């Protein structure tokens, strides 16, 4: 049957975002995750805003001032961190984001988180339940030891057994107790011991070390191998303050390898050891119950948090921070545009400056003076050329030029030019002008 428009619910965007936010916050009350910090900012409100990313994805995150003011770890861009957060939605923009409640540097904190997650999961499956734990035999004839053949733990165990029960037979199953492949060797030795069925009890352990050094004893596969063992297993890993998953799933947890040797060696304090075992089981049961109650309390706390007015206040505070940043950017853009306009007007003002026009007029005057000087010089040159031409013409008709070609002019004493022989008589004195001088002669 088709649904008519009257039967459909018409959502507003605000209502849609509000309901999605409720679904997200209820579905992801609290989670732990790790990633790299980027785009970290701290507005005047004191809240932290950043992006948490890995090599494939990223998510926006916020940490309110009430949560970050007690943080000893100060985040920076590029840092790897582990956070405890809940999923929410920033309604004004419809952005999915994380609300971070706790933050620490990735590394040991990550290992601790993995430890806690595995512990809770295995506890929920019942691997730590006292109902599944095997009793340690009241009389032990042969004990198996799974540890390094050269470590301090085997020496401590053998020393205690030699002192307390020298008649006790010992079978050593050497294995690596540190490194990426160590848990596989430990599992293999547990399986071998069960297959041979040659000992009454197994001691699984090593000496003390850092969380990374003991990490193979926190492996899930090893925990399941211990749980599946038909031989009772005593976990004796590290010092008394060290706790591993193997300690929780084993049938008995010993504070140290030496303490494990004391548990399997019969003496007058056997009753005290049995009581200690019961106390350990009771403590484990109490821890399991406490963990379950804490989980319930945490869930209830998150449900209460969803209804707290502080959430709305934080949302509005985030919106205020966003508007504040937008206002700052708008003001900076406005100032930039005015500065750019001023920079554009400055060259135009310089072009209209009287100094610039005066310089231009002075330059034009200089050009005109140069042109005038050039014109006068040209006219003078033309006049000189004309004079030279006229002088050349005049010189071409000059008598001196005729003389220069080999002609001469003869005159009598009176200076008259002799043009005919009839003009002279014998004995007259004559003067002949040549190009380079005169010759005086007497007519004979």
Short mmCIF file of C-alpha atoms in Angstrom, two decimals:
data_model
loop_
_atom_site.label_atom_id
_atom_site.label_comp_id
_atom_site.label_asym_id
_atom_site.label_seq_id
_atom_site.Cartn_x
_atom_site.Cartn_y
_atom_site.Cartn_z
CA UNK A 1 0.00 0.00 0.00
CA UNK A 2 1.46 3.37 -0.98
CA UNK A 3 2.14 5.85 1.79
CA UNK A 4 0.43 9.19 1.21
CA UNK A 5 2.10 12.48 1.97
CA UNK A 6 -0.36 12.97 4.87
CA UNK A 7 0.92 9.77 6.54
CA UNK A 8 4.62 10.69 6.30
CA UNK A 9 6.40 12.45 9.15
CA UNK A 10 7.84 15.80 8.06
CA UNK A 11 11.14 16.45 9.85
CA UNK A 12 12.86 19.76 10.33
CA UNK A 13 16.63 19.73 10.01
CA UNK A 14 16.94 20.64 13.69
CA UNK A 15 14.75 17.73 14.75
CA UNK A 16 16.65 15.31 12.51
CA UNK A 17 20.02 16.35 13.93
CA UNK A 18 18.70 16.22 17.49
CA UNK A 19 17.36 12.69 17.09
CA UNK A 20 20.53 11.48 15.33
CA UNK A 21 22.57 12.93 18.16
CA UNK A 22 20.49 11.01 20.68
CA UNK A 23 20.97 7.77 18.73
CA UNK A 24 24.75 8.29 18.52
CA UNK A 25 25.17 9.16 22.18
CA UNK A 26 23.07 6.21 23.32
CA UNK A 27 24.70 3.76 20.93
CA UNK A 28 28.29 4.79 21.74
CA UNK A 29 28.18 5.70 25.41
CA UNK A 30 31.95 5.35 25.83
CA UNK A 31 34.78 3.99 23.73
CA UNK A 32 38.55 4.07 23.59
CA UNK A 33 40.46 4.78 20.42
CA UNK A 34 43.87 5.92 19.27
CA UNK A 35 45.01 8.23 16.49
CA UNK A 36 47.08 11.23 15.46
CA UNK A 37 46.15 14.79 16.48
CA UNK A 38 45.88 17.50 13.81
CA UNK A 39 44.23 20.97 13.50
CA UNK A 40 44.53 21.47 17.28
CA UNK A 41 43.12 24.83 18.48
CA UNK A 42 42.41 26.30 21.93
CA UNK A 43 39.98 29.27 21.86
CA UNK A 44 39.60 31.71 24.72
CA UNK A 45 36.81 29.53 26.16
CA UNK A 46 39.42 26.93 27.21
CA UNK A 47 37.86 24.09 25.21
CA UNK A 48 40.05 21.97 22.93
CA UNK A 49 39.10 21.28 19.32
CA UNK A 50 41.11 18.97 17.09
CA UNK A 51 40.95 16.20 14.50
CA UNK A 52 41.82 12.60 15.34
CA UNK A 53 43.04 10.63 12.30
CA UNK A 54 44.83 7.54 11.08
CA UNK A 55 46.13 6.70 7.61
CA UNK A 56 42.62 6.12 6.20
CA UNK A 57 40.11 8.32 8.01
CA UNK A 58 39.61 11.19 10.41
CA UNK A 59 37.00 12.45 12.87
CA UNK A 60 36.49 15.80 14.57
CA UNK A 61 36.79 15.90 18.36
CA UNK A 62 36.21 18.30 21.22
CA UNK A 63 37.40 18.18 24.83
CA UNK A 64 35.57 20.55 27.16
CA UNK A 65 37.45 22.76 29.58
CA UNK A 66 36.07 20.87 32.58
CA UNK A 67 37.77 17.69 31.32
CA UNK A 68 41.04 19.11 29.93
CA UNK A 69 42.00 21.44 32.80
CA UNK A 70 43.18 18.47 34.89
CA UNK A 71 45.05 16.86 31.98
CA UNK A 72 48.76 16.36 32.67
CA UNK A 73 49.36 15.49 29.02
CA UNK A 74 49.29 18.52 26.70
CA UNK A 75 48.51 17.48 23.09
CA UNK A 76 50.30 18.85 20.04
CA UNK A 77 49.74 18.40 16.31
CA UNK A 78 51.21 15.15 15.05
CA UNK A 79 51.13 13.41 18.46
CA UNK A 80 49.77 9.87 18.74
CA UNK A 81 47.24 9.70 21.59
CA UNK A 82 44.75 7.33 23.14
CA UNK A 83 41.44 8.87 24.18
CA UNK A 84 38.30 7.82 26.01
CA UNK A 85 35.34 9.47 24.36
CA UNK A 86 31.68 9.26 23.50
CA UNK A 87 30.17 9.84 20.06
CA UNK A 88 27.97 12.89 19.58
CA UNK A 89 26.69 15.29 16.93
CA UNK A 90 27.22 19.04 16.70
CA UNK A 91 23.64 19.97 15.80
CA UNK A 92 24.10 23.43 14.18
CA UNK A 93 26.30 21.95 11.42
CA UNK A 94 25.25 18.31 11.54
CA UNK A 95 28.88 17.29 12.16
CA UNK A 96 29.52 13.94 13.78
CA UNK A 97 32.23 14.34 16.45
CA UNK A 98 33.84 12.82 19.52
CA UNK A 99 33.44 14.30 22.99
CA UNK A 100 36.75 13.37 24.66
CA UNK A 101 36.75 12.74 28.40
CA UNK A 102 40.35 11.54 28.87
CA UNK A 103 43.55 11.65 26.82
CA UNK A 104 47.02 10.19 27.15
CA UNK A 105 50.01 9.59 24.92
CA UNK A 106 49.82 6.40 22.86
CA UNK A 107 52.24 3.63 23.82
CA UNK A 108 52.01 2.08 27.25
CA UNK A 109 48.58 3.59 27.62
CA UNK A 110 47.54 1.75 24.46
CA UNK A 111 48.87 -1.53 25.82
CA UNK A 112 47.04 -0.95 29.09
CA UNK A 113 43.85 -0.26 27.17
CA UNK A 114 44.26 -3.47 25.16
CA UNK A 115 44.91 -5.29 28.44
CA UNK A 116 41.72 -3.89 30.01
CA UNK A 117 39.62 -4.63 26.91
CA UNK A 118 40.82 -8.24 26.72
CA UNK A 119 40.38 -8.67 30.46
CA UNK A 120 36.77 -7.51 30.36
CA UNK A 121 35.98 -9.62 27.30
CA UNK A 122 37.48 -12.81 28.72
CA UNK A 123 35.86 -12.16 32.07
CA UNK A 124 32.49 -11.82 30.33
CA UNK A 125 33.11 -15.20 28.67
CA UNK A 126 33.79 -16.78 32.06
CA UNK A 127 37.49 -17.60 31.58
CA UNK A 128 38.28 -16.09 34.98
CA UNK A 129 35.42 -17.76 36.81
CA UNK A 130 36.44 -19.80 39.86
CA UNK A 131 33.95 -22.47 38.77
CA UNK A 132 36.31 -23.48 35.96
CA UNK A 133 39.53 -23.43 37.97
CA UNK A 134 41.25 -26.75 38.74
CA UNK A 135 42.44 -27.43 42.29
CA UNK A 136 46.13 -27.81 42.97
CA UNK A 137 46.77 -31.41 44.15
CA UNK A 138 47.31 -31.63 47.86
CA UNK A 139 50.27 -33.92 47.20
CA UNK A 140 52.54 -33.10 44.28
CA UNK A 141 55.05 -35.69 43.09
CA UNK A 142 56.23 -34.08 39.90
CA UNK A 143 56.02 -30.43 38.86
CA UNK A 144 56.41 -29.01 35.34
CA UNK A 145 58.01 -25.60 34.80
CA UNK A 146 57.40 -23.58 31.62
CA UNK A 147 59.88 -20.72 31.47
CA UNK A 148 63.23 -19.69 30.03
CA UNK A 149 65.96 -22.24 30.70
CA UNK A 150 68.48 -19.47 31.37
CA UNK A 151 66.39 -16.87 33.19
CA UNK A 152 66.31 -15.87 36.83
CA UNK A 153 62.88 -17.46 37.35
CA UNK A 154 64.05 -21.07 36.84
CA UNK A 155 66.93 -20.49 39.25
CA UNK A 156 64.62 -19.10 41.93
CA UNK A 157 62.12 -21.96 41.55
CA UNK A 158 64.79 -24.68 41.68
CA UNK A 159 66.42 -23.06 44.71
CA UNK A 160 63.14 -23.03 46.65
CA UNK A 161 62.22 -26.59 45.63
CA UNK A 162 65.65 -27.89 46.58
CA UNK A 163 65.33 -26.27 49.98
CA UNK A 164 61.72 -27.20 50.71
CA UNK A 165 61.17 -30.47 48.83
CA UNK A 166 64.38 -31.99 47.42
CA UNK A 167 62.51 -35.23 46.67
CA UNK A 168 60.14 -33.45 44.26
CA UNK A 169 60.76 -34.33 40.60
CA UNK A 170 60.98 -31.44 38.15
CA UNK A 171 60.35 -31.40 34.39
CA UNK A 172 61.45 -28.24 32.60
CA UNK A 173 59.72 -27.15 29.38
CA UNK A 174 62.03 -24.39 28.07
CA UNK A 175 60.37 -21.58 26.15
CA UNK A 176 60.84 -17.93 25.20
CA UNK A 177 59.21 -15.60 27.73
CA UNK A 178 59.60 -12.31 25.79
CA UNK A 179 59.07 -11.22 22.19
CA UNK A 180 56.42 -11.38 19.48
CA UNK A 181 56.58 -15.18 19.07
CA UNK A 182 56.98 -16.02 22.76
CA UNK A 183 53.27 -16.73 23.34
CA UNK A 184 53.35 -19.39 20.60
CA UNK A 185 56.18 -21.27 22.35
CA UNK A 186 54.38 -21.01 25.69
CA UNK A 187 51.20 -22.43 24.14
CA UNK A 188 53.21 -25.23 22.53
CA UNK A 189 54.76 -26.21 25.87
CA UNK A 190 51.36 -26.26 27.60
CA UNK A 191 50.02 -28.55 24.89
CA UNK A 192 53.09 -30.83 25.13
CA UNK A 193 52.77 -31.09 28.91
CA UNK A 194 49.07 -31.99 28.62
CA UNK A 195 49.77 -34.54 25.90
CA UNK A 196 52.50 -36.24 27.95
CA UNK A 197 50.54 -35.98 31.21
CA UNK A 198 53.75 -36.56 33.16
CA UNK A 199 53.39 -33.88 35.85
CA UNK A 200 50.83 -33.06 38.54
CA UNK A 201 50.92 -29.29 38.14
CA UNK A 202 52.47 -26.69 35.81
CA UNK A 203 54.23 -23.47 36.81
CA UNK A 204 54.07 -20.86 34.03
CA UNK A 205 56.21 -17.81 34.66
CA UNK A 206 59.19 -15.55 34.33
CA UNK A 207 60.96 -12.75 36.21
CA UNK A 208 59.83 -9.15 36.43
CA UNK A 209 59.92 -6.56 33.64
CA UNK A 210 58.05 -3.73 31.97
CA UNK A 211 54.55 -4.07 30.54
CA UNK A 212 56.06 -4.62 27.08
CA UNK A 213 58.42 -7.29 28.46
CA UNK A 214 55.51 -9.24 30.01
CA UNK A 215 53.15 -8.68 27.06
CA UNK A 216 53.30 -12.26 25.73
CA UNK A 217 51.52 -13.36 28.94
CA UNK A 218 48.62 -11.03 27.98
CA UNK A 219 47.95 -12.74 24.65
CA UNK A 220 44.43 -14.05 24.10
CA UNK A 221 45.60 -17.32 22.53
CA UNK A 222 47.76 -18.07 25.56
CA UNK A 223 44.84 -17.30 27.88
CA UNK A 224 42.63 -19.75 26.02
CA UNK A 225 45.38 -22.40 26.07
CA UNK A 226 45.67 -22.00 29.86
CA UNK A 227 41.89 -22.22 30.22
CA UNK A 228 41.77 -25.39 28.09
CA UNK A 229 44.61 -27.11 29.98
CA UNK A 230 43.66 -30.33 31.79
CA UNK A 231 46.64 -29.87 34.09
CA UNK A 232 46.32 -27.22 36.81
CA UNK A 233 48.47 -24.20 36.06
CA UNK A 234 50.05 -21.74 38.46
CA UNK A 235 50.81 -18.35 36.90
CA UNK A 236 53.96 -16.80 38.34
CA UNK A 237 54.79 -13.83 36.13
CA UNK A 238 56.99 -10.98 37.30
CA UNK A 239 56.89 -9.44 40.75
CA UNK A 240 53.98 -9.13 43.13
CA UNK A 241 52.85 -5.82 41.63
CA UNK A 242 52.83 -7.24 38.07
CA UNK A 243 49.48 -8.59 36.86
CA UNK A 244 48.86 -10.31 33.53
CA UNK A 245 45.93 -11.99 31.80
CA UNK A 246 47.65 -15.30 32.53
CA UNK A 247 47.29 -14.55 36.25
CA UNK A 248 43.51 -14.15 35.91
CA UNK A 249 42.85 -17.22 33.77
CA UNK A 250 45.29 -19.56 35.56
CA UNK A 251 44.03 -21.84 38.29
CA UNK A 252 46.23 -20.07 40.84
CA UNK A 253 48.18 -16.88 40.70
CA UNK A 254 51.51 -16.72 42.55
CA UNK A 255 53.06 -13.36 43.34
CA UNK A 256 56.52 -14.48 42.17
CA UNK A 257 58.17 -17.60 40.71
CA UNK A 258 59.57 -18.35 44.17
CA UNK A 259 56.07 -18.12 45.65
CA UNK A 260 54.84 -20.60 43.02
CA UNK A 261 57.57 -23.04 44.09
CA UNK A 262 56.43 -22.69 47.67
CA UNK A 263 52.83 -23.42 46.68
CA UNK A 264 53.71 -26.81 45.12
CA UNK A 265 56.27 -27.87 47.75
CA UNK A 266 54.65 -29.69 50.69
CA UNK A 267 55.53 -28.52 54.20
CA UNK A 268 53.90 -27.61 57.45
CA UNK A 269 52.46 -24.45 55.96
CA UNK A 270 50.36 -26.33 53.39
CA UNK A 271 47.14 -25.28 55.04
CA UNK A 272 48.18 -21.64 54.91
CA UNK A 273 48.90 -22.01 51.22
CA UNK A 274 45.47 -23.51 50.60
CA UNK A 275 43.88 -20.63 52.47
CA UNK A 276 45.89 -18.20 50.35
CA UNK A 277 44.61 -19.93 47.24
CA UNK A 278 41.05 -19.50 48.40
CA UNK A 279 41.74 -15.87 49.21
CA UNK A 280 43.15 -15.39 45.71
CA UNK A 281 40.05 -16.97 44.20
CA UNK A 282 37.86 -14.80 46.40
CA UNK A 283 39.82 -11.72 45.35
CA UNK A 284 39.45 -12.67 41.70
CA UNK A 285 35.74 -13.24 42.13
CA UNK A 286 35.43 -9.90 43.91
CA UNK A 287 37.34 -8.16 41.12
CA UNK A 288 35.05 -9.75 38.54
CA UNK A 289 31.97 -8.67 40.45
CA UNK A 290 33.43 -5.21 40.94
CA UNK A 291 34.19 -4.93 37.22
CA UNK A 292 30.63 -5.94 36.36
CA UNK A 293 29.17 -3.42 38.81
CA UNK A 294 31.49 -0.72 37.52
CA UNK A 295 30.32 -1.42 33.97
CA UNK A 296 26.70 -1.05 35.05
CA UNK A 297 27.53 2.14 36.96
CA UNK A 298 29.35 3.56 33.93
CA UNK A 299 26.39 2.84 31.66
CA UNK A 300 24.03 4.54 34.09
CA UNK A 301 26.38 7.49 34.40
CA UNK A 302 26.42 7.95 30.63
CA UNK A 303 22.64 7.78 30.47
CA UNK A 304 22.54 10.50 33.12
CA UNK A 305 25.10 12.52 31.17
CA UNK A 306 22.86 12.48 28.09
CA UNK A 307 20.19 14.32 30.07
CA UNK A 308 22.57 16.79 31.72
CA UNK A 309 22.13 20.50 30.81
CA UNK A 310 25.89 20.72 30.52
CA UNK A 311 25.68 19.01 27.13
CA UNK A 312 23.52 21.79 25.73
CA UNK A 313 25.83 24.37 27.33
CA UNK A 314 28.85 22.71 25.71
CA UNK A 315 27.08 22.66 22.35
CA UNK A 316 26.30 26.38 22.64
CA UNK A 317 29.84 27.08 23.81
CA UNK A 318 31.20 25.27 20.77
CA UNK A 319 28.86 27.30 18.55
CA UNK A 320 30.12 30.51 20.23
CA UNK A 321 33.72 29.48 19.60
CA UNK A 322 32.87 28.80 15.97
CA UNK A 323 31.20 32.21 15.51
CA UNK A 324 34.10 33.92 17.30
CA UNK A 325 36.59 32.35 14.92
CA UNK A 326 34.39 33.27 11.94
CA UNK A 327 34.17 36.90 13.16
CA UNK A 328 37.95 37.08 13.51
CA UNK A 329 38.38 35.78 9.98
CA UNK A 330 35.80 38.25 8.62
CA UNK A 331 37.52 41.19 10.36
CA UNK A 332 40.90 40.11 9.01
CA UNK A 333 39.42 39.83 5.49
CA UNK A 334 37.81 43.31 5.83
CA UNK A 335 41.12 44.86 6.93
CA UNK A 336 42.92 43.08 4.11
CA UNK A 337 40.49 44.48 1.49
CA UNK A 338 40.87 48.06 2.82
CA UNK A 339 44.64 47.77 2.86
CA UNK A 340 44.56 46.45 -0.71
CA UNK A 341 42.34 49.37 -1.80
CA UNK A 342 44.65 51.85 -0.08
CA UNK A 343 47.65 50.29 -1.81
CA UNK A 344 45.85 50.68 -5.16
CA UNK A 345 45.04 54.39 -4.50
CA UNK A 346 48.56 55.31 -3.41
CA UNK A 347 50.12 55.03 -6.93
CA UNK A 348 47.26 57.09 -8.38
CA UNK A 349 47.84 59.82 -5.78
CA UNK A 350 51.53 59.81 -6.56
CA UNK A 351 50.70 60.25 -10.27
CA UNK A 352 48.61 63.38 -9.45
CA UNK A 353 51.34 64.91 -7.27
CA UNK A 354 52.53 68.53 -8.30
CA UNK A 355 56.08 67.36 -7.88
CA UNK A 356 55.52 64.70 -10.49
CA UNK A 357 53.88 67.20 -12.91
CA UNK A 358 56.66 69.75 -12.30
CA UNK A 359 59.23 67.07 -13.03
CA UNK A 360 57.37 66.18 -16.22
CA UNK A 361 57.23 69.88 -17.32
CA UNK A 362 60.92 70.32 -16.53
CA UNK A 363 61.72 67.25 -18.57
CA UNK A 364 59.58 68.58 -21.46
CA UNK A 365 61.37 71.95 -21.27
CA UNK A 366 64.71 70.24 -21.44
CA UNK A 367 63.55 68.31 -24.49
CA UNK A 368 62.36 71.54 -26.18
CA UNK A 369 65.64 73.32 -25.39
CA UNK A 370 67.51 70.38 -26.83
CA UNK A 371 65.35 70.47 -29.96
CA UNK A 372 65.91 74.28 -30.25
CA UNK A 373 69.64 73.85 -29.87
CA UNK A 374 69.58 71.09 -32.43
CA UNK A 375 67.50 73.24 -34.84
CA UNK A 376 69.86 76.25 -34.47
CA UNK A 377 72.86 74.01 -35.02
CA UNK A 378 71.17 72.53 -38.09
CA UNK A 379 70.44 76.01 -39.53
CA UNK A 380 74.03 77.10 -38.86
CA UNK A 381 75.30 73.96 -40.57
CA UNK A 382 72.98 74.61 -43.53
CA UNK A 383 74.27 78.25 -43.77
CA UNK A 384 77.85 77.09 -43.63
CA UNK A 385 77.16 74.56 -46.34
CA UNK A 386 75.49 77.25 -48.47
CA UNK A 387 78.42 79.61 -47.92
CA UNK A 388 80.83 76.85 -48.85
CA UNK A 389 78.89 76.22 -52.05
CA UNK A 390 78.86 79.97 -52.97
CA UNK A 391 82.56 80.27 -52.17
CA UNK A 392 83.21 77.28 -54.38
CA UNK A 393 81.31 78.90 -57.23
CA UNK A 394 83.14 82.21 -56.69
CA UNK A 395 86.47 80.50 -56.55
CA UNK A 396 85.69 78.63 -59.76
CA UNK A 397 85.53 81.99 -61.64
CA UNK A 398 88.51 83.58 -59.84
CA UNK A 399 91.47 84.61 -62.07
CA UNK A 400 93.77 82.96 -59.61
CA UNK A 401 92.37 79.62 -60.55
CA UNK A 402 93.09 80.35 -64.19
CA UNK A 403 96.66 81.16 -63.28
CA UNK A 404 96.88 77.94 -61.32
CA UNK A 405 96.14 76.05 -64.50
CA UNK A 406 99.25 77.48 -66.22
CA UNK A 407 97.94 80.75 -67.55
CA UNK A 408 99.49 84.16 -66.80
CA UNK A 409 98.61 87.85 -67.01
CA UNK A 410 101.00 90.39 -68.49
CA UNK A 411 100.72 94.07 -67.62
CA UNK A 412 102.65 97.17 -68.61
CA UNK A 413 104.07 99.73 -66.26
CA UNK A 414 100.72 101.44 -66.02
CA UNK A 415 99.07 98.17 -64.95
CA UNK A 416 97.08 97.70 -68.10
CA UNK A 417 96.63 94.15 -69.27
CA UNK A 418 98.44 93.41 -72.51
CA UNK A 419 96.03 91.73 -74.80
CA UNK A 420 97.85 92.33 -78.11
CA UNK A 421 101.43 92.81 -79.35
CA UNK A 422 100.41 96.09 -80.76
CA UNK A 423 100.17 97.43 -77.24
CA UNK A 424 103.95 97.16 -76.57
CA UNK A 425 107.07 98.61 -78.01
CA UNK A 426 110.66 97.53 -77.93
CA UNK A 427 112.22 98.36 -74.61
CA UNK A 428 108.92 98.44 -72.65
CA UNK A 429 109.02 96.92 -69.17
CA UNK A 430 106.41 94.26 -68.55
CA UNK A 431 105.24 92.37 -65.45
CA UNK A 432 103.94 88.82 -65.90
CA UNK A 433 101.82 87.47 -63.05
CA UNK A 434 101.90 83.72 -62.49
CA UNK A 435 100.10 81.57 -59.90
CA UNK A 436 103.08 81.49 -57.56
CA UNK A 437 104.68 84.93 -58.29
CA UNK A 438 105.60 87.59 -60.93
CA UNK A 439 108.23 87.85 -63.68
CA UNK A 440 109.57 91.24 -64.83
CA UNK A 441 110.75 91.43 -68.42
CA UNK A 442 111.81 93.94 -71.15
CA UNK A 443 110.43 93.68 -74.67
CA UNK A 444 113.38 93.11 -77.07
#
